[in-house]
């Protein structure tokens, strides 16, 4: 599903299946029910959600996954989720995912920002700005 976008070309080997999409404080979403549960939890706890729509076959997604995990540890007041677009196609379609990775920033289930592509500096900038603006 969709394109795989990167700020730069990657020569990551497709045979490398040992990366982790979840780790640190990242929650891997494997069912629509768990997505809804996490969004409800975030609303109850007044947390901003950072949702990473990615794919196992996407080189840039694999490249940015460890950095995304680092951010989740650095900003524990935010809720970091990862959704595999191929596992949850209906959910991905409902969010109009056209490329991977796509990061959504949500407050009370509503989009407040978005980033398309594996751009570490932009992701850091957006996460930091959102964390700072909400006193996290």
PDB file of N, CA, C and O in Angstrom, residues 53-110:
ATOM      1  N   UNK A  53       2.463   5.531  10.730  1.00  0.00           N
ATOM      2  CA  UNK A  53       1.939   4.565   9.772  1.00  0.00           C
ATOM      3  C   UNK A  53       3.105   4.135   8.886  1.00  0.00           C
ATOM      4  O   UNK A  53       3.662   4.956   8.146  1.00  0.00           O
ATOM      5  N   UNK A  54       3.496   2.872   8.998  1.00  0.00           N
ATOM      6  CA  UNK A  54       4.667   2.399   8.264  1.00  0.00           C
ATOM      7  C   UNK A  54       4.414   1.001   7.713  1.00  0.00           C
ATOM      8  O   UNK A  54       3.314   0.464   7.828  1.00  0.00           O
ATOM      9  N   UNK A  55       5.459   0.426   7.106  1.00  0.00           N
ATOM     10  CA  UNK A  55       5.346  -0.908   6.508  1.00  0.00           C
ATOM     11  C   UNK A  55       6.655  -1.664   6.685  1.00  0.00           C
ATOM     12  O   UNK A  55       7.734  -1.066   6.609  1.00  0.00           O
ATOM     13  N   UNK A  56       6.548  -2.958   6.889  1.00  0.00           N
ATOM     14  CA  UNK A  56       7.728  -3.793   7.114  1.00  0.00           C
ATOM     15  C   UNK A  56       8.668  -3.799   5.908  1.00  0.00           C
ATOM     16  O   UNK A  56       9.883  -3.897   6.064  1.00  0.00           O
ATOM     17  N   UNK A  57       8.127  -3.653   4.705  1.00  0.00           N
ATOM     18  CA  UNK A  57       8.940  -3.712   3.485  1.00  0.00           C
ATOM     19  C   UNK A  57       9.595  -2.369   3.143  1.00  0.00           C
ATOM     20  O   UNK A  57      10.393  -2.273   2.224  1.00  0.00           O
ATOM     21  N   UNK A  58       9.271  -1.331   3.892  1.00  0.00           N
ATOM     22  CA  UNK A  58       9.720   0.031   3.585  1.00  0.00           C
ATOM     23  C   UNK A  58      11.073   0.321   4.241  1.00  0.00           C
ATOM     24  O   UNK A  58      11.160   0.405   5.466  1.00  0.00           O
ATOM     25  N   UNK A  59      12.110   0.473   3.445  1.00  0.00           N
ATOM     26  CA  UNK A  59      13.453   0.755   3.947  1.00  0.00           C
ATOM     27  C   UNK A  59      13.529   1.989   4.831  1.00  0.00           C
ATOM     28  O   UNK A  59      14.076   1.930   5.937  1.00  0.00           O
ATOM     29  N   UNK A  60      13.003   3.137   4.397  1.00  0.00           N
ATOM     30  CA  UNK A  60      13.035   4.328   5.248  1.00  0.00           C
ATOM     31  C   UNK A  60      12.266   4.140   6.559  1.00  0.00           C
ATOM     32  O   UNK A  60      12.653   4.689   7.584  1.00  0.00           O
ATOM     33  N   UNK A  61      11.203   3.344   6.542  1.00  0.00           N
ATOM     34  CA  UNK A  61      10.464   3.059   7.776  1.00  0.00           C
ATOM     35  C   UNK A  61      11.363   2.300   8.752  1.00  0.00           C
ATOM     36  O   UNK A  61      11.389   2.597   9.953  1.00  0.00           O
ATOM     37  N   UNK A  62      12.093   1.332   8.242  1.00  0.00           N
ATOM     38  CA  UNK A  62      13.012   0.555   9.084  1.00  0.00           C
ATOM     39  C   UNK A  62      14.146   1.436   9.588  1.00  0.00           C
ATOM     40  O   UNK A  62      14.594   1.290  10.719  1.00  0.00           O
ATOM     41  N   UNK A  63      14.586   2.355   8.746  1.00  0.00           N
ATOM     42  CA  UNK A  63      15.695   3.240   9.124  1.00  0.00           C
ATOM     43  C   UNK A  63      15.301   4.193  10.248  1.00  0.00           C
ATOM     44  O   UNK A  63      16.075   4.428  11.172  1.00  0.00           O
ATOM     45  N   UNK A  64      14.098   4.728  10.193  1.00  0.00           N
ATOM     46  CA  UNK A  64      13.694   5.731  11.194  1.00  0.00           C
ATOM     47  C   UNK A  64      13.108   5.096  12.457  1.00  0.00           C
ATOM     48  O   UNK A  64      13.007   5.764  13.488  1.00  0.00           O
ATOM     49  N   UNK A  65      12.758   3.811  12.417  1.00  0.00           N
ATOM     50  CA  UNK A  65      12.136   3.148  13.571  1.00  0.00           C
ATOM     51  C   UNK A  65      12.968   3.272  14.860  1.00  0.00           C
ATOM     52  O   UNK A  65      12.401   3.610  15.911  1.00  0.00           O
ATOM     53  N   UNK A  66      14.286   3.038  14.845  1.00  0.00           N
ATOM     54  CA  UNK A  66      15.048   3.185  16.096  1.00  0.00           C
ATOM     55  C   UNK A  66      15.037   4.629  16.630  1.00  0.00           C
ATOM     56  O   UNK A  66      14.965   4.846  17.838  1.00  0.00           O
ATOM     57  N   UNK A  67      15.065   5.605  15.732  1.00  0.00           N
ATOM     58  CA  UNK A  67      15.011   7.009  16.137  1.00  0.00           C
ATOM     59  C   UNK A  67      13.651   7.330  16.758  1.00  0.00           C
ATOM     60  O   UNK A  67      13.561   8.032  17.771  1.00  0.00           O
ATOM     61  N   UNK A  68      12.596   6.798  16.169  1.00  0.00           N
ATOM     62  CA  UNK A  68      11.232   6.967  16.686  1.00  0.00           C
ATOM     63  C   UNK A  68      11.152   6.385  18.099  1.00  0.00           C
ATOM     64  O   UNK A  68      10.575   7.003  19.005  1.00  0.00           O
ATOM     65  N   UNK A  69      11.776   5.229  18.303  1.00  0.00           N
ATOM     66  CA  UNK A  69      11.820   4.617  19.640  1.00  0.00           C
ATOM     67  C   UNK A  69      12.578   5.504  20.622  1.00  0.00           C
ATOM     68  O   UNK A  69      12.162   5.657  21.774  1.00  0.00           O
ATOM     69  N   UNK A  70      13.689   6.092  20.180  1.00  0.00           N
ATOM     70  CA  UNK A  70      14.451   7.009  21.039  1.00  0.00           C
ATOM     71  C   UNK A  70      13.588   8.197  21.464  1.00  0.00           C
ATOM     72  O   UNK A  70      13.615   8.606  22.630  1.00  0.00           O
ATOM     73  N   UNK A  71      12.843   8.751  20.521  1.00  0.00           N
ATOM     74  CA  UNK A  71      11.960   9.878  20.842  1.00  0.00           C
ATOM     75  C   UNK A  71      10.911   9.464  21.868  1.00  0.00           C
ATOM     76  O   UNK A  71      10.567  10.232  22.763  1.00  0.00           O
ATOM     77  N   UNK A  72      10.411   8.234  21.751  1.00  0.00           N
ATOM     78  CA  UNK A  72       9.383   7.761  22.684  1.00  0.00           C
ATOM     79  C   UNK A  72       9.922   7.671  24.108  1.00  0.00           C
ATOM     80  O   UNK A  72       9.178   7.874  25.062  1.00  0.00           O
ATOM     81  N   UNK A  73      11.211   7.387  24.241  1.00  0.00           N
ATOM     82  CA  UNK A  73      11.832   7.323  25.565  1.00  0.00           C
ATOM     83  C   UNK A  73      12.091   8.732  26.086  1.00  0.00           C
ATOM     84  O   UNK A  73      11.879   9.026  27.262  1.00  0.00           O
ATOM     85  N   UNK A  74      12.506   9.616  25.195  1.00  0.00           N
ATOM     86  CA  UNK A  74      12.823  10.994  25.582  1.00  0.00           C
ATOM     87  C   UNK A  74      11.575  11.790  25.960  1.00  0.00           C
ATOM     88  O   UNK A  74      11.634  12.694  26.795  1.00  0.00           O
ATOM     89  N   UNK A  75      10.442  11.457  25.344  1.00  0.00           N
ATOM     90  CA  UNK A  75       9.187  12.183  25.576  1.00  0.00           C
ATOM     91  C   UNK A  75       8.093  11.221  26.058  1.00  0.00           C
ATOM     92  O   UNK A  75       7.119  10.968  25.344  1.00  0.00           O
ATOM     93  N   UNK A  76       8.234  10.696  27.281  1.00  0.00           N
ATOM     94  CA  UNK A  76       7.264   9.717  27.778  1.00  0.00           C
ATOM     95  C   UNK A  76       5.866  10.294  28.022  1.00  0.00           C
ATOM     96  O   UNK A  76       4.908   9.530  28.159  1.00  0.00           O
ATOM     97  N   UNK A  77       5.734  11.609  28.047  1.00  0.00           N
ATOM     98  CA  UNK A  77       4.418  12.222  28.245  1.00  0.00           C
ATOM     99  C   UNK A  77       3.581  12.169  26.967  1.00  0.00           C
ATOM    100  O   UNK A  77       2.374  12.411  27.007  1.00  0.00           O
ATOM    101  N   UNK A  78       4.211  11.851  25.837  1.00  0.00           N
ATOM    102  CA  UNK A  78       3.491  11.661  24.578  1.00  0.00           C
ATOM    103  C   UNK A  78       3.259  10.163  24.393  1.00  0.00           C
ATOM    104  O   UNK A  78       4.015   9.343  24.904  1.00  0.00           O
ATOM    105  N   UNK A  79       2.240   9.800  23.641  1.00  0.00           N
ATOM    106  CA  UNK A  79       1.974   8.393  23.360  1.00  0.00           C
ATOM    107  C   UNK A  79       2.391   8.088  21.922  1.00  0.00           C
ATOM    108  O   UNK A  79       1.859   8.686  20.981  1.00  0.00           O
ATOM    109  N   UNK A  80       3.340   7.192  21.758  1.00  0.00           N
ATOM    110  CA  UNK A  80       3.872   6.826  20.451  1.00  0.00           C
ATOM    111  C   UNK A  80       3.280   5.495  20.002  1.00  0.00           C
ATOM    112  O   UNK A  80       3.399   4.493  20.708  1.00  0.00           O
ATOM    113  N   UNK A  81       2.653   5.501  18.828  1.00  0.00           N
ATOM    114  CA  UNK A  81       2.039   4.308  18.262  1.00  0.00           C
ATOM    115  C   UNK A  81       2.638   4.012  16.900  1.00  0.00           C
ATOM    116  O   UNK A  81       3.021   4.934  16.177  1.00  0.00           O
ATOM    117  N   UNK A  82       2.709   2.736  16.541  1.00  0.00           N
ATOM    118  CA  UNK A  82       3.118   2.332  15.198  1.00  0.00           C
ATOM    119  C   UNK A  82       2.044   1.425  14.626  1.00  0.00           C
ATOM    120  O   UNK A  82       1.593   0.486  15.289  1.00  0.00           O
ATOM    121  N   UNK A  83       1.656   1.723  13.396  1.00  0.00           N
ATOM    122  CA  UNK A  83       0.627   0.969  12.691  1.00  0.00           C
ATOM    123  C   UNK A  83       1.215   0.472  11.384  1.00  0.00           C
ATOM    124  O   UNK A  83       1.736   1.257  10.596  1.00  0.00           O
ATOM    125  N   UNK A  84       1.154  -0.835  11.141  1.00  0.00           N
ATOM    126  CA  UNK A  84       1.612  -1.406   9.872  1.00  0.00           C
ATOM    127  C   UNK A  84       0.475  -1.276   8.865  1.00  0.00           C
ATOM    128  O   UNK A  84      -0.599  -1.863   9.062  1.00  0.00           O
ATOM    129  N   UNK A  85       0.709  -0.514   7.811  1.00  0.00           N
ATOM    130  CA  UNK A  85      -0.348  -0.223   6.839  1.00  0.00           C
ATOM    131  C   UNK A  85      -0.852  -1.485   6.138  1.00  0.00           C
ATOM    132  O   UNK A  85      -2.007  -1.526   5.696  1.00  0.00           O
ATOM    133  N   UNK A  86      -0.017  -2.510   6.044  1.00  0.00           N
ATOM    134  CA  UNK A  86      -0.440  -3.741   5.394  1.00  0.00           C
ATOM    135  C   UNK A  86      -1.251  -4.633   6.326  1.00  0.00           C
ATOM    136  O   UNK A  86      -2.056  -5.437   5.868  1.00  0.00           O
ATOM    137  N   UNK A  87      -1.035  -4.491   7.621  1.00  0.00           N
ATOM    138  CA  UNK A  87      -1.788  -5.275   8.606  1.00  0.00           C
ATOM    139  C   UNK A  87      -3.159  -4.654   8.878  1.00  0.00           C
ATOM    140  O   UNK A  87      -4.128  -5.367   9.122  1.00  0.00           O
ATOM    141  N   UNK A  88      -3.217  -3.332   8.878  1.00  0.00           N
ATOM    142  CA  UNK A  88      -4.464  -2.620   9.165  1.00  0.00           C
ATOM    143  C   UNK A  88      -4.820  -1.712   7.989  1.00  0.00           C
ATOM    144  O   UNK A  88      -4.808  -0.483   8.094  1.00  0.00           O
ATOM    145  N   UNK A  89      -5.152  -2.343   6.872  1.00  0.00           N
ATOM    146  CA  UNK A  89      -5.410  -1.579   5.647  1.00  0.00           C
ATOM    147  C   UNK A  89      -6.622  -0.660   5.773  1.00  0.00           C
ATOM    148  O   UNK A  89      -6.601   0.466   5.283  1.00  0.00           O
ATOM    149  N   UNK A  90      -7.686  -1.118   6.430  1.00  0.00           N
ATOM    150  CA  UNK A  90      -8.883  -0.275   6.570  1.00  0.00           C
ATOM    151  C   UNK A  90      -8.578   0.977   7.387  1.00  0.00           C
ATOM    152  O   UNK A  90      -8.995   2.081   7.023  1.00  0.00           O
ATOM    153  N   UNK A  91      -7.850   0.802   8.484  1.00  0.00           N
ATOM    154  CA  UNK A  91      -7.477   1.946   9.321  1.00  0.00           C
ATOM    155  C   UNK A  91      -6.583   2.907   8.531  1.00  0.00           C
ATOM    156  O   UNK A  91      -6.792   4.121   8.549  1.00  0.00           O
ATOM    157  N   UNK A  92      -5.616   2.351   7.815  1.00  0.00           N
ATOM    158  CA  UNK A  92      -4.706   3.180   7.018  1.00  0.00           C
ATOM    159  C   UNK A  92      -5.456   3.938   5.932  1.00  0.00           C
ATOM    160  O   UNK A  92      -5.191   5.118   5.694  1.00  0.00           O
ATOM    161  N   UNK A  93      -6.399   3.276   5.301  1.00  0.00           N
ATOM    162  CA  UNK A  93      -7.202   3.919   4.264  1.00  0.00           C
ATOM    163  C   UNK A  93      -8.044   5.043   4.871  1.00  0.00           C
ATOM    164  O   UNK A  93      -8.175   6.118   4.272  1.00  0.00           O
ATOM    165  N   UNK A  94      -8.578   4.820   6.053  1.00  0.00           N
ATOM    166  CA  UNK A  94      -9.416   5.847   6.680  1.00  0.00           C
ATOM    167  C   UNK A  94      -8.606   7.100   7.028  1.00  0.00           C
ATOM    168  O   UNK A  94      -9.163   8.188   7.110  1.00  0.00           O
ATOM    169  N   UNK A  95      -7.285   6.940   7.208  1.00  0.00           N
ATOM    170  CA  UNK A  95      -6.415   8.092   7.477  1.00  0.00           C
ATOM    171  C   UNK A  95      -5.755   8.589   6.184  1.00  0.00           C
ATOM    172  O   UNK A  95      -4.876   9.445   6.229  1.00  0.00           O
ATOM    173  N   UNK A  96      -6.161   8.031   5.050  1.00  0.00           N
ATOM    174  CA  UNK A  96      -5.699   8.470   3.729  1.00  0.00           C
ATOM    175  C   UNK A  96      -4.176   8.405   3.595  1.00  0.00           C
ATOM    176  O   UNK A  96      -3.534   9.349   3.121  1.00  0.00           O
ATOM    177  N   UNK A  97      -3.603   7.264   4.014  1.00  0.00           N
ATOM    178  CA  UNK A  97      -2.164   7.073   3.917  1.00  0.00           C
ATOM    179  C   UNK A  97      -1.800   6.796   2.460  1.00  0.00           C
ATOM    180  O   UNK A  97      -2.263   5.831   1.867  1.00  0.00           O
ATOM    181  N   UNK A  98      -0.965   7.656   1.904  1.00  0.00           N
ATOM    182  CA  UNK A  98      -0.523   7.531   0.516  1.00  0.00           C
ATOM    183  C   UNK A  98       0.940   7.140   0.423  1.00  0.00           C
ATOM    184  O   UNK A  98       1.416   6.740  -0.635  1.00  0.00           O
ATOM    185  N   UNK A  99       1.686   7.320   1.513  1.00  0.00           N
ATOM    186  CA  UNK A  99       3.119   7.039   1.528  1.00  0.00           C
ATOM    187  C   UNK A  99       3.529   6.622   2.940  1.00  0.00           C
ATOM    188  O   UNK A  99       2.872   6.982   3.919  1.00  0.00           O
ATOM    189  N   UNK A 100       4.603   5.853   3.008  1.00  0.00           N
ATOM    190  CA  UNK A 100       5.138   5.455   4.311  1.00  0.00           C
ATOM    191  C   UNK A 100       6.581   5.901   4.418  1.00  0.00           C
ATOM    192  O   UNK A 100       7.277   5.915   3.411  1.00  0.00           O
ATOM    193  N   UNK A 101       7.021   6.298   5.590  1.00  0.00           N
ATOM    194  CA  UNK A 101       6.201   6.477   6.782  1.00  0.00           C
ATOM    195  C   UNK A 101       5.413   7.788   6.738  1.00  0.00           C
ATOM    196  O   UNK A 101       5.839   8.750   6.122  1.00  0.00           O
ATOM    197  N   UNK A 102       4.271   7.780   7.405  1.00  0.00           N
ATOM    198  CA  UNK A 102       3.488   8.994   7.626  1.00  0.00           C
ATOM    199  C   UNK A 102       3.230   9.086   9.122  1.00  0.00           C
ATOM    200  O   UNK A 102       2.762   8.127   9.728  1.00  0.00           O
ATOM    201  N   UNK A 103       3.565  10.227   9.692  1.00  0.00           N
ATOM    202  CA  UNK A 103       3.393  10.470  11.119  1.00  0.00           C
ATOM    203  C   UNK A 103       2.256  11.461  11.325  1.00  0.00           C
ATOM    204  O   UNK A 103       2.259  12.535  10.725  1.00  0.00           O
ATOM    205  N   UNK A 104       1.291  11.079  12.173  1.00  0.00           N
ATOM    206  CA  UNK A 104       0.211  11.978  12.555  1.00  0.00           C
ATOM    207  C   UNK A 104       0.401  12.356  14.018  1.00  0.00           C
ATOM    208  O   UNK A 104       0.791  11.520  14.835  1.00  0.00           O
ATOM    209  N   UNK A 105       0.103  13.595  14.329  1.00  0.00           N
ATOM    210  CA  UNK A 105       0.133  14.097  15.690  1.00  0.00           C
ATOM    211  C   UNK A 105      -1.315  14.403  16.051  1.00  0.00           C
ATOM    212  O   UNK A 105      -1.958  15.207  15.367  1.00  0.00           O
ATOM    213  N   UNK A 106      -1.828  13.731  17.084  1.00  0.00           N
ATOM    214  CA  UNK A 106      -3.245  13.794  17.408  1.00  0.00           C
ATOM    215  C   UNK A 106      -3.488  14.264  18.840  1.00  0.00           C
ATOM    216  O   UNK A 106      -2.769  13.845  19.757  1.00  0.00           O
ATOM    217  N   UNK A 107      -4.495  15.094  18.998  1.00  0.00           N
ATOM    218  CA  UNK A 107      -4.981  15.481  20.326  1.00  0.00           C
ATOM    219  C   UNK A 107      -6.468  15.172  20.350  1.00  0.00           C
ATOM    220  O   UNK A 107      -7.203  15.628  19.479  1.00  0.00           O
ATOM    221  N   UNK A 108      -6.881  14.376  21.316  1.00  0.00           N
ATOM    222  CA  UNK A 108      -8.283  13.936  21.411  1.00  0.00           C
ATOM    223  C   UNK A 108      -8.760  13.307  20.103  1.00  0.00           C
ATOM    224  O   UNK A 108      -9.890  13.527  19.665  1.00  0.00           O
ATOM    225  N   UNK A 109      -7.871  12.548  19.465  1.00  0.00           N
ATOM    226  CA  UNK A 109      -8.218  11.836  18.236  1.00  0.00           C
ATOM    227  C   UNK A 109      -8.230  12.688  16.982  1.00  0.00           C
ATOM    228  O   UNK A 109      -8.492  12.185  15.889  1.00  0.00           O
ATOM    229  N   UNK A 110      -7.940  13.975  17.120  1.00  0.00           N
ATOM    230  CA  UNK A 110      -7.969  14.895  15.975  1.00  0.00           C
ATOM    231  C   UNK A 110      -6.552  15.289  15.568  1.00  0.00           C
ATOM    232  O   UNK A 110      -5.706  15.562  16.418  1.00  0.00           O
TER     233      UNK A 110
END
